Short mmCIF file of C-alpha atoms in Angstrom, two decimals:
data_model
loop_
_atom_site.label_atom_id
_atom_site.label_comp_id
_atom_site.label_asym_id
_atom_site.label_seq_id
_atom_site.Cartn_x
_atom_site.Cartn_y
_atom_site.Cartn_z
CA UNK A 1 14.16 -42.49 -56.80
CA UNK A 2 16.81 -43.61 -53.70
CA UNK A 3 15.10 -45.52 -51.56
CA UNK A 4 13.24 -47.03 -53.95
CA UNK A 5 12.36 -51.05 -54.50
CA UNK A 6 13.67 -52.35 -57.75
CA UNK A 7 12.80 -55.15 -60.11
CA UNK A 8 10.00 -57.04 -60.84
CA UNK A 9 6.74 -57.23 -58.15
CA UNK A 10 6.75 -60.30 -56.16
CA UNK A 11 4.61 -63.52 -57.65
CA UNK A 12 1.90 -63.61 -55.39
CA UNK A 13 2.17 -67.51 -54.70
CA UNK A 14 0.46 -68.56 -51.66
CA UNK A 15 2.05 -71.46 -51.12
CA UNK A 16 4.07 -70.88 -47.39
CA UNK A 17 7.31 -69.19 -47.80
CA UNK A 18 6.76 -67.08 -50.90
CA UNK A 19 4.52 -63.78 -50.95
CA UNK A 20 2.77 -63.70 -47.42
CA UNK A 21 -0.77 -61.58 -47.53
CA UNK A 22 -1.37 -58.16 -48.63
CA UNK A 23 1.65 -57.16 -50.63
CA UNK A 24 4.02 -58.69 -47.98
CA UNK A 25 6.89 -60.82 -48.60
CA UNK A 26 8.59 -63.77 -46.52
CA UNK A 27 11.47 -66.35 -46.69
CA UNK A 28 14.21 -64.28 -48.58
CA UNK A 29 13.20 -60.37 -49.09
CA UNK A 30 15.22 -58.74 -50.79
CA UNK A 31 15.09 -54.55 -50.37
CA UNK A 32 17.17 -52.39 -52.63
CA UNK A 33 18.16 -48.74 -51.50
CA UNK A 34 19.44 -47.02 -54.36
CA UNK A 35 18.67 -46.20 -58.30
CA UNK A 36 16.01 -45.80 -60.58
CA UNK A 37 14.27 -49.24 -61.54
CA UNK A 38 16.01 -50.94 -64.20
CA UNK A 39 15.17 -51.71 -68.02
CA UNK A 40 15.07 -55.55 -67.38
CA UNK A 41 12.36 -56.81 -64.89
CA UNK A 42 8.40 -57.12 -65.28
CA UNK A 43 5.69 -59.96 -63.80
CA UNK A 44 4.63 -62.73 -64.47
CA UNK A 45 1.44 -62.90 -66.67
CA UNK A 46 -0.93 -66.05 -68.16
CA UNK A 47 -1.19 -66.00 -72.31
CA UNK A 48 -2.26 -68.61 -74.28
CA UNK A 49 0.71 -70.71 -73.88
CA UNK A 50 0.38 -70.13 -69.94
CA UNK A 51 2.47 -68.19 -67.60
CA UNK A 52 5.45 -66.45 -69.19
CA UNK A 53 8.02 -66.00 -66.79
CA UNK A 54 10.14 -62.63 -66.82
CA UNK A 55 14.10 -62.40 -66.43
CA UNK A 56 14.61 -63.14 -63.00
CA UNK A 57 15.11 -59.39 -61.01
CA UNK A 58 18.53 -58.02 -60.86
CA UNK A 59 20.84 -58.33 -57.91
CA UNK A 60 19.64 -55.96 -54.92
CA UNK A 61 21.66 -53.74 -53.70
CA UNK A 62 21.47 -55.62 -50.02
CA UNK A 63 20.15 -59.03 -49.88
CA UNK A 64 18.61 -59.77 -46.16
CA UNK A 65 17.40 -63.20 -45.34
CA UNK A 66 14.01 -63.28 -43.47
CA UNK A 67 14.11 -66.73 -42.44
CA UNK A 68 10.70 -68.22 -43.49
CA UNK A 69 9.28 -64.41 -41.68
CA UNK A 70 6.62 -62.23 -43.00
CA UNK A 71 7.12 -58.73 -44.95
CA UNK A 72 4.96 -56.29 -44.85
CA UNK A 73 4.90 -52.64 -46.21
CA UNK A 74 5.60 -49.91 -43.52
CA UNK A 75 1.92 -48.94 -41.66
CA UNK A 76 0.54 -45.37 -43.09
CA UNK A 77 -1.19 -43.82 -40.25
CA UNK A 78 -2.69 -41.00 -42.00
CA UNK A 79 -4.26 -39.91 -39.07
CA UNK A 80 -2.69 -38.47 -35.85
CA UNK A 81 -2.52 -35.55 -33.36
CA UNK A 82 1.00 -35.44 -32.64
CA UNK A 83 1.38 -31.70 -31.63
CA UNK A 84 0.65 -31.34 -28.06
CA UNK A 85 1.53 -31.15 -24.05
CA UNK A 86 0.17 -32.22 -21.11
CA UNK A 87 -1.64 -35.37 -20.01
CA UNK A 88 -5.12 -36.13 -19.90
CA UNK A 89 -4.94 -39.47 -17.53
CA UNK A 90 -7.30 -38.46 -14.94
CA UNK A 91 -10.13 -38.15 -17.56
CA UNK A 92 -9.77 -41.60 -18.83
CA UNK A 93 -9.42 -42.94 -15.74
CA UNK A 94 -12.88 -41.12 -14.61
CA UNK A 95 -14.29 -42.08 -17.65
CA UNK A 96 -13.12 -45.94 -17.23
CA UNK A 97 -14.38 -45.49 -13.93
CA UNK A 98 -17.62 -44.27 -14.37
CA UNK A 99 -17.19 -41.20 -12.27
CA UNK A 100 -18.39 -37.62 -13.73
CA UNK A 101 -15.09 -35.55 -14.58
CA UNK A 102 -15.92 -32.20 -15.09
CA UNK A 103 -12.16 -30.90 -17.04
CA UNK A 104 -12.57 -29.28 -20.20
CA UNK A 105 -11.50 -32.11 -22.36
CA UNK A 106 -9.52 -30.78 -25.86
CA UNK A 107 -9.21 -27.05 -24.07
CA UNK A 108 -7.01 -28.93 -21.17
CA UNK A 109 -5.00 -30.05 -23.92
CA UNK A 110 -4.73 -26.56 -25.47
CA UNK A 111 -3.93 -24.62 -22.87
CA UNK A 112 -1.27 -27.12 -22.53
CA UNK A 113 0.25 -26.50 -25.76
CA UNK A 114 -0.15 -22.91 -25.45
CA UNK A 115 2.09 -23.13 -22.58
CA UNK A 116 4.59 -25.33 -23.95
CA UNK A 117 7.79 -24.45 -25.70
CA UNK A 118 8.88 -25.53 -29.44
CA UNK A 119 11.43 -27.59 -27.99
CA UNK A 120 8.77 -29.44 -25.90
CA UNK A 121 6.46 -29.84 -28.63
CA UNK A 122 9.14 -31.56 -30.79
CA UNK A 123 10.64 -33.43 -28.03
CA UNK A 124 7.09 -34.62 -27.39
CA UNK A 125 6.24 -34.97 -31.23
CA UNK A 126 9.88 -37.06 -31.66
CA UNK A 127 8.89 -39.56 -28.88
CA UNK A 128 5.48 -40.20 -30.47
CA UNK A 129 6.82 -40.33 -33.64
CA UNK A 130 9.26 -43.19 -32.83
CA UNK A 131 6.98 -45.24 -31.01
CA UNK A 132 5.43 -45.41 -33.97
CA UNK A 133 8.50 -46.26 -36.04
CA UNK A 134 9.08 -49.20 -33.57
CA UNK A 135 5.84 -50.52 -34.23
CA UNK A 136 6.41 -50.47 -37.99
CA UNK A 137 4.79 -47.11 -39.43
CA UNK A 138 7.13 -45.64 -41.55
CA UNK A 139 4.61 -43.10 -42.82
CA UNK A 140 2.46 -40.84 -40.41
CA UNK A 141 -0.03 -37.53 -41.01
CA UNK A 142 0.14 -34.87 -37.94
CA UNK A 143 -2.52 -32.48 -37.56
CA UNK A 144 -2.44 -29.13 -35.75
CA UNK A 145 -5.27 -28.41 -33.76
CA UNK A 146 -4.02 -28.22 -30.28
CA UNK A 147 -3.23 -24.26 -30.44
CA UNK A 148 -6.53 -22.72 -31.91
CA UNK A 149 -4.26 -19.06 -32.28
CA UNK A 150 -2.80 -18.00 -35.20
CA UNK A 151 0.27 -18.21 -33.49
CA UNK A 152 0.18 -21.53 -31.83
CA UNK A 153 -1.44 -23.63 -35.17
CA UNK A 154 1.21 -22.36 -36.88
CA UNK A 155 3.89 -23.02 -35.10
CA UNK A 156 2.96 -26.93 -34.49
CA UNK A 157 2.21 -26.97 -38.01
CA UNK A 158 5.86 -25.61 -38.61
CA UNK A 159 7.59 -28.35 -36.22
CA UNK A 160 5.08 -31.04 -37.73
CA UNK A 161 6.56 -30.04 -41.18
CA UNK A 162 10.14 -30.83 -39.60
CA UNK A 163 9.43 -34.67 -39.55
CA UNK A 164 6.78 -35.47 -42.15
CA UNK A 165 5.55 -33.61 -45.59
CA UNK A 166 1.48 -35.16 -44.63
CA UNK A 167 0.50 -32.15 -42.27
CA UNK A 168 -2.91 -31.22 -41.40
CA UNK A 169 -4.52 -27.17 -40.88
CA UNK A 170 -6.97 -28.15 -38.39
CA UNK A 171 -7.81 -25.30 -36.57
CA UNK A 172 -11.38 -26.00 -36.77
CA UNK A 173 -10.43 -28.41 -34.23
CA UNK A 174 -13.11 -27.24 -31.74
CA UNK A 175 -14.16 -23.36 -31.34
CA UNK A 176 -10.99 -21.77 -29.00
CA UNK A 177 -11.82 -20.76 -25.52
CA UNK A 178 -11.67 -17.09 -25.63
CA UNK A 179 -14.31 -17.52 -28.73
CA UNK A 180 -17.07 -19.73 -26.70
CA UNK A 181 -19.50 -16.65 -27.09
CA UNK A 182 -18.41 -16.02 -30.67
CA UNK A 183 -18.25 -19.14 -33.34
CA UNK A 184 -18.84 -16.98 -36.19
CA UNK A 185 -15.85 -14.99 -35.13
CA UNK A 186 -13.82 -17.82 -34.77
CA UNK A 187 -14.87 -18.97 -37.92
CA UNK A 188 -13.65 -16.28 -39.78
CA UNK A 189 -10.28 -16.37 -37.93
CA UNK A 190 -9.77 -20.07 -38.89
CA UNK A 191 -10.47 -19.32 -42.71
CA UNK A 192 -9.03 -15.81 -42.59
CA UNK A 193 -5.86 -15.07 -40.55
CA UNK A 194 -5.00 -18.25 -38.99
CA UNK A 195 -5.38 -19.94 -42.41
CA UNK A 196 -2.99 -17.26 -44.49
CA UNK A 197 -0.12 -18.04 -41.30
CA UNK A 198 -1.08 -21.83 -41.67
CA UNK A 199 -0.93 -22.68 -44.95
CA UNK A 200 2.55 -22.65 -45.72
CA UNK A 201 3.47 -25.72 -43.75
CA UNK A 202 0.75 -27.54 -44.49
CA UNK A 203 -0.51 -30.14 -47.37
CA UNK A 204 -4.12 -30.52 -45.76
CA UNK A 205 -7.47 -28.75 -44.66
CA UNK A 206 -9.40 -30.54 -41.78
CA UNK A 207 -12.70 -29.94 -39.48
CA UNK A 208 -14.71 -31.71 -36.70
CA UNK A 209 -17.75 -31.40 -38.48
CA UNK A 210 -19.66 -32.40 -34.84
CA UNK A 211 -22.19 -31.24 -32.48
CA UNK A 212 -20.40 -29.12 -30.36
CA UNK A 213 -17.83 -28.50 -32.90
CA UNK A 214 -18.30 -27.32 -36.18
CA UNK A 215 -22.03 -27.86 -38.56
CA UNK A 216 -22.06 -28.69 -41.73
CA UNK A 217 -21.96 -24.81 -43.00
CA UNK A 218 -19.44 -23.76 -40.81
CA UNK A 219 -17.28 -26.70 -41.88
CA UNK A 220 -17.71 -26.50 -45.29
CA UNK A 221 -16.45 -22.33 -44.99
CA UNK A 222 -13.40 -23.78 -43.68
CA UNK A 223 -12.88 -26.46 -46.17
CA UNK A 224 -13.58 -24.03 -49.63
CA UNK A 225 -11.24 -21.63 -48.27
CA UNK A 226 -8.44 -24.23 -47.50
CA UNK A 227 -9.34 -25.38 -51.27
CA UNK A 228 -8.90 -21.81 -52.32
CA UNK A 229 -5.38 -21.57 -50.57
CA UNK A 230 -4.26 -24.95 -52.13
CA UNK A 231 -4.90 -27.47 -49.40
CA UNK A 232 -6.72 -30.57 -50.26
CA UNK A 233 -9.57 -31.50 -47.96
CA UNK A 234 -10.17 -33.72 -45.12
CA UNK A 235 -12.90 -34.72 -42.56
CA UNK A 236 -13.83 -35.61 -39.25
CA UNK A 237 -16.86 -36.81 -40.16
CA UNK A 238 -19.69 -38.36 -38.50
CA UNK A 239 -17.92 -39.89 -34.68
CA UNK A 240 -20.52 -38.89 -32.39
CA UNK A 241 -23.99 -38.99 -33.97
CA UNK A 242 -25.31 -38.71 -37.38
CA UNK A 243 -24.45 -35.54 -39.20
CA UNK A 244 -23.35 -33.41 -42.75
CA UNK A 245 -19.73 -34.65 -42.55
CA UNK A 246 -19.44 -37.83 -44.74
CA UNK A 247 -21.46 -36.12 -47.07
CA UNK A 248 -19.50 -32.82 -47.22
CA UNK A 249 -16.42 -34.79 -47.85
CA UNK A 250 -17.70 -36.47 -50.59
CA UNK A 251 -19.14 -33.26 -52.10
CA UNK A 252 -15.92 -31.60 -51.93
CA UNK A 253 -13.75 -34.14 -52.72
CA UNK A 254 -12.24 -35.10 -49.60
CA UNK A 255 -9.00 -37.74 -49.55
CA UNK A 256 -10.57 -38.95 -46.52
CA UNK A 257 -13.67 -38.89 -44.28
CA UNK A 258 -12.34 -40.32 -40.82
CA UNK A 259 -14.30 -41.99 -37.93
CA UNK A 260 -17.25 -42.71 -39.66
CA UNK A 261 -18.69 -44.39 -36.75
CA UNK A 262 -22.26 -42.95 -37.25
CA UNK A 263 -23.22 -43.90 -41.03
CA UNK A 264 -26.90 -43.76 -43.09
CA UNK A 265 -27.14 -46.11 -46.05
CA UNK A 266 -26.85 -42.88 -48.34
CA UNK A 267 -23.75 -42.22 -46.81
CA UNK A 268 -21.83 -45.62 -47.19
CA UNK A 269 -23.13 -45.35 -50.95
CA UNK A 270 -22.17 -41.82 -51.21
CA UNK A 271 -18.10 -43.49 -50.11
CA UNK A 272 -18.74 -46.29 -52.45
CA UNK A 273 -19.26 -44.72 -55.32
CA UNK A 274 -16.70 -41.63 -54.74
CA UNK A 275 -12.34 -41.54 -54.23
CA UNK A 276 -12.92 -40.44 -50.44
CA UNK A 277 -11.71 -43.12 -48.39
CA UNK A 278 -13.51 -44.13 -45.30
CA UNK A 279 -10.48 -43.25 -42.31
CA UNK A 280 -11.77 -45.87 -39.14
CA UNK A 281 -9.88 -45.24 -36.01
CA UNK A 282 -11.00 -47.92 -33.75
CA UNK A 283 -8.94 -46.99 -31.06
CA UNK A 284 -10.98 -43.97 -30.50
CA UNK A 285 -13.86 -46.53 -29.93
CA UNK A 286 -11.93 -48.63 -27.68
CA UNK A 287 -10.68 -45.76 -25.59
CA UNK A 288 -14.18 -44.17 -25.14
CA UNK A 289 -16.52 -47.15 -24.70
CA UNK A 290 -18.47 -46.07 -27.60
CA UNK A 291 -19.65 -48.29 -30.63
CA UNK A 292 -17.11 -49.31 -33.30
CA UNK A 293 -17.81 -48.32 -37.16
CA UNK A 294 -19.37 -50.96 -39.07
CA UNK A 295 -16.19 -51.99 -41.50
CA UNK A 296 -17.91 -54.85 -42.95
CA UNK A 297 -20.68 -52.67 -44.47
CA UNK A 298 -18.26 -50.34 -46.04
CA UNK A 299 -16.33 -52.73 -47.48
CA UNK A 300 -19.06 -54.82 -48.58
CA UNK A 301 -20.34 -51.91 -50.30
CA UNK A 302 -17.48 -51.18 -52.41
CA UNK A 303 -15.98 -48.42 -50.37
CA UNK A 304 -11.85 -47.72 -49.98
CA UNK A 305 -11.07 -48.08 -46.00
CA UNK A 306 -7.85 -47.29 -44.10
CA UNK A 307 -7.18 -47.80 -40.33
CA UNK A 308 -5.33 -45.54 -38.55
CA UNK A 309 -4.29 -44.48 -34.72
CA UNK A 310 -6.10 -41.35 -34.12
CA UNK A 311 -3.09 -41.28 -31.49
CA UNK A 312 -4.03 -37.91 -29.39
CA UNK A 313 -4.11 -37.48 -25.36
CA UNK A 314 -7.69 -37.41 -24.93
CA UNK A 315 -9.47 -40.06 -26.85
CA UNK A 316 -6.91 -42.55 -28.54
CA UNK A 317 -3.82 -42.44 -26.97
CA UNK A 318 -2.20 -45.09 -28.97
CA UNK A 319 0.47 -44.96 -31.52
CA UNK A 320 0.12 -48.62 -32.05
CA UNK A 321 -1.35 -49.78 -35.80
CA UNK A 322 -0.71 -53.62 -34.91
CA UNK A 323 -3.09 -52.76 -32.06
CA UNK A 324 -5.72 -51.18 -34.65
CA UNK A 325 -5.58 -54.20 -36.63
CA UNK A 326 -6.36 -56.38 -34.29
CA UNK A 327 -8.84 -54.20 -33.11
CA UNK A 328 -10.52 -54.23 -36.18
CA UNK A 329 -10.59 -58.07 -37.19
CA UNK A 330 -11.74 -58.35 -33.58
CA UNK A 331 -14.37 -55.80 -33.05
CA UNK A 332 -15.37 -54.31 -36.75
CA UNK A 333 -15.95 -57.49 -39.44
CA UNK A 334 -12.57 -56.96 -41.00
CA UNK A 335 -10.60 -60.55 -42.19
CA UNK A 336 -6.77 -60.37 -41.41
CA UNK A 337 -6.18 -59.82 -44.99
CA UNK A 338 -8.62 -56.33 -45.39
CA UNK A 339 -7.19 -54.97 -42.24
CA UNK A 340 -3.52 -55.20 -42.65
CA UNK A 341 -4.37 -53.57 -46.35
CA UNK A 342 -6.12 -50.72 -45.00
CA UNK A 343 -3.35 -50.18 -42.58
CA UNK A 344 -0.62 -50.22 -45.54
CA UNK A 345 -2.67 -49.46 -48.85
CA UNK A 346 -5.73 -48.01 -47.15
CA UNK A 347 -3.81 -45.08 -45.42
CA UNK A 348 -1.87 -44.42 -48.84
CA UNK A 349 -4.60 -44.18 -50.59
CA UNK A 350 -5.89 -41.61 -47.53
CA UNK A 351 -2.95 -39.40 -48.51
CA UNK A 352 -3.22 -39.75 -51.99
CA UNK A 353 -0.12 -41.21 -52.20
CA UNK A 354 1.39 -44.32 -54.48
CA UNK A 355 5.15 -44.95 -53.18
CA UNK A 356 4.07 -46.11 -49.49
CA UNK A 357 1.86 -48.45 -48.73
CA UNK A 358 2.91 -51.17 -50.81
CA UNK A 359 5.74 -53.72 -52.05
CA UNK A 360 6.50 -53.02 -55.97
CA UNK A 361 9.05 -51.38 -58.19
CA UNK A 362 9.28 -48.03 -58.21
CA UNK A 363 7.86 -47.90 -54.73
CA UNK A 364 9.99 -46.23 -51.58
CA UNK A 365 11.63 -49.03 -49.92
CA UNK A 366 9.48 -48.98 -46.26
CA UNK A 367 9.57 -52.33 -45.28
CA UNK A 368 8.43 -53.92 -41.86
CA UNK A 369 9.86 -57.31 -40.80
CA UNK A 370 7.18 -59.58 -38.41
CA UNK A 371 9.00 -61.63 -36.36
CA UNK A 372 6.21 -64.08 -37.38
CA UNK A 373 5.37 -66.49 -40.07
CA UNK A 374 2.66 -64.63 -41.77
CA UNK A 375 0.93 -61.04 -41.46
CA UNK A 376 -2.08 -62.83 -39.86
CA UNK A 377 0.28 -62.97 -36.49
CA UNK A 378 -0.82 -58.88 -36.22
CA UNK A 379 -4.22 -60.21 -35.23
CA UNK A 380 -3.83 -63.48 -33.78
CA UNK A 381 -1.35 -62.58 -30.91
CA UNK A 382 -2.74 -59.16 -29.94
CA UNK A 383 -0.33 -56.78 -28.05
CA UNK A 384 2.79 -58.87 -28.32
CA UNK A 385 5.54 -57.28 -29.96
CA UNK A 386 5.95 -58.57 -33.71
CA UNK A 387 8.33 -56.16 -35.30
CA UNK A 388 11.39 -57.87 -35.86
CA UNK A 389 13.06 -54.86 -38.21
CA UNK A 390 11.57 -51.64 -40.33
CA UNK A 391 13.31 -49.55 -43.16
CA UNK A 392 12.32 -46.01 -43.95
CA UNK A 393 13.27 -45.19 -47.43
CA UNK A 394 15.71 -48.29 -48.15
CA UNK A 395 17.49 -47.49 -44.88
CA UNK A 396 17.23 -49.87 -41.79
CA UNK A 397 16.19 -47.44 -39.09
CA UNK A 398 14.90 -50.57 -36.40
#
């Protein structure tokens, strides 16, 4: 495929200056941008005799010198709000402050959107989008969610599908306004109507399965019907309390159950021993004063985590996945190593997807250059800028 790495994987040698941490690459990377991977190439591999080299890989197609600096895949943040107008900085700054704020939180957000033209919402969307890049995601999911009309959901779903082919129905985002007296009603809009206008620009089904939201009935109508229109499902599962969610997505089959903040030992086992990936969005956490999710005991438990932004106006406005790492090695039991994988690897495996998220033949060529030794950098120098250069599909973008 163009864009695509070529030859054989990387030897990962630890010694400094060869492969650097989870599937990166430092001292002389070398990132190819065209072609299908060739006959000749393979890995290295221990038989009897010892390790049997292979050929050595062909010639790239550009050579780039690193100079002793760390590679890393491109970040997959496979969870993000995107979509949206408005500002929501008096709320966090009443809510940092300890004061009561009495604004209507996501609806302040909606009626935002609402108002807002499709060339706002893309301008908007664009600007988020390469912040991101900047930072070194190359990959990024975008959820509706800020319209709650038919209308509105599926027009952001229709810009969303402009930029990236991971977008998110979630129009069970919380109940819209002019349905407060009516959930059921809004229910069936969101699996009826709204769904039939959404579901051509979209690859995913998502809920807030929450108090205050959506329970674990109404959440799973709206999943089996985005099933029944094609769309795989996804969760918001289990941020604010104990609750149906991480359960539900397990049941169903979910890519991804994301927050899960609030977790009984039946549901870390019911992750462990299922393909739904645990989603933990620590900046939600950090934005909110609220208790991080326990990453240790998911991971010691055998379950698949990813790390991503949550970037939205209201509870995690950050587009930064360096800051997430650090975030989590600092705050959630997560070594350098296991975070920077479940910000590459992790969030592939999120979006069901095996050509991002890590260095190998065969893979798309989305690269991130640290202007630091080693991948551990991410974590040990929190909030400095690290990105020396990115590539998005074998093209240098940063």
């Amino acid at each position: 495929m163009g864009g695509a790495l070529r030859g054989r994987p990387p030897r990962r040698d630890r010694r400094p200056g060869r492969v650097d941490g989870p599937g990166g690459l430092n001292a002389r990377a070398r990132a190819a941008r065209r072609g299908p991977p060739p006959a000749r190439g393979g890995c290295e591999a221990p038989g009897a005799a010892g390790v049997v080299r292979a050929p050595p890989p062909p010639a790239a197609d550009e050579a780039v010198d690193a100079g002793g600096r760390a590679l890393l895949p491109g970040f997959v943040d496979s969870h993000a709000h995107l979509v949206f107008a408005g500002d929501r900085t008096a709320e966090f700054n009443a809510r940092m402050s300890g004061r009561a704020y009495g604004a209507g939180g996501i609806r302040t957000t909606v009626a935002a959107t609402r108002a807002a033209s499709d060339a706002e919402l893309n301008a908007n969307l664009t600007r988020y989008l390469a912040e991101m890049l900047r930072q070194g995601t190359t990959t990024v999911e975008v959820k509706s969610g800020y319209g709650l009309s038919t209308a509105d959901e599926a027009r952001s779903l229709r810009i969303a599908a402009g930029h990236t082919e991971e977008t998110t129905y979630l129009g069970a985002h919380v109940v819209a306004p002019e349905y407060a007296d009516d959930p059921a009603g809004y229910v069936e809009l969101v699996t009826g109507e709204m769904l039939a206008a959404c579901a051509p620009y979209a690859r995913w089904v998502d809920v807030f399965c929450e108090r205050g939201a959506f329970d674990g009935d109404q959440a799973r109508a709206v999943l089996t019907a985005g099933l029944a229109q094609g769309l795989q499902p996804r969760v918001h599962a289990n941020q604010l309390g104990h609750g149906p969610g991480v359960q539900l997505a397990v049941e169903l089959g979910a890519a991804s159950a994301d927050h899960c903040t609030h977790l009984t030992d039946a549901d870390v086992a019911a992750l462990a021993g299922s393909t739904t990936v645990a989603t933990l969005l620590p900046g939600a956490e950090f934005s909110t004063r609220a208790p991080y999710p326990d990453a240790r005991r998911l991971l010691d438990a055998g379950a698949a985590v990813a790390l991503s932004t949550d970037c939205n106006p209201g509870s995690s406005f950050t587009s930064s996945m360096p800051f997430c790492v650090a975030v989590a090695v600092r705050e959630m039991g997560m070594t350098p190593d296991e975070a920077v994988h479940a910000a590459t690897a992790g969030g592939a495996l999120a979006l069901r997807r095996t050509d991002v998220g890590r260095i190998a033949p065969g893979a798309r060529a989305d690269l991130h250059l640290l202007d630091a030794p080693s991948h551990v950098h991410l974590a040990y120098r929190p909030g400095v800028p690290l990105t020396a250069a990115v590539w998005q599909g074998g093209v240098r973008r940063l």
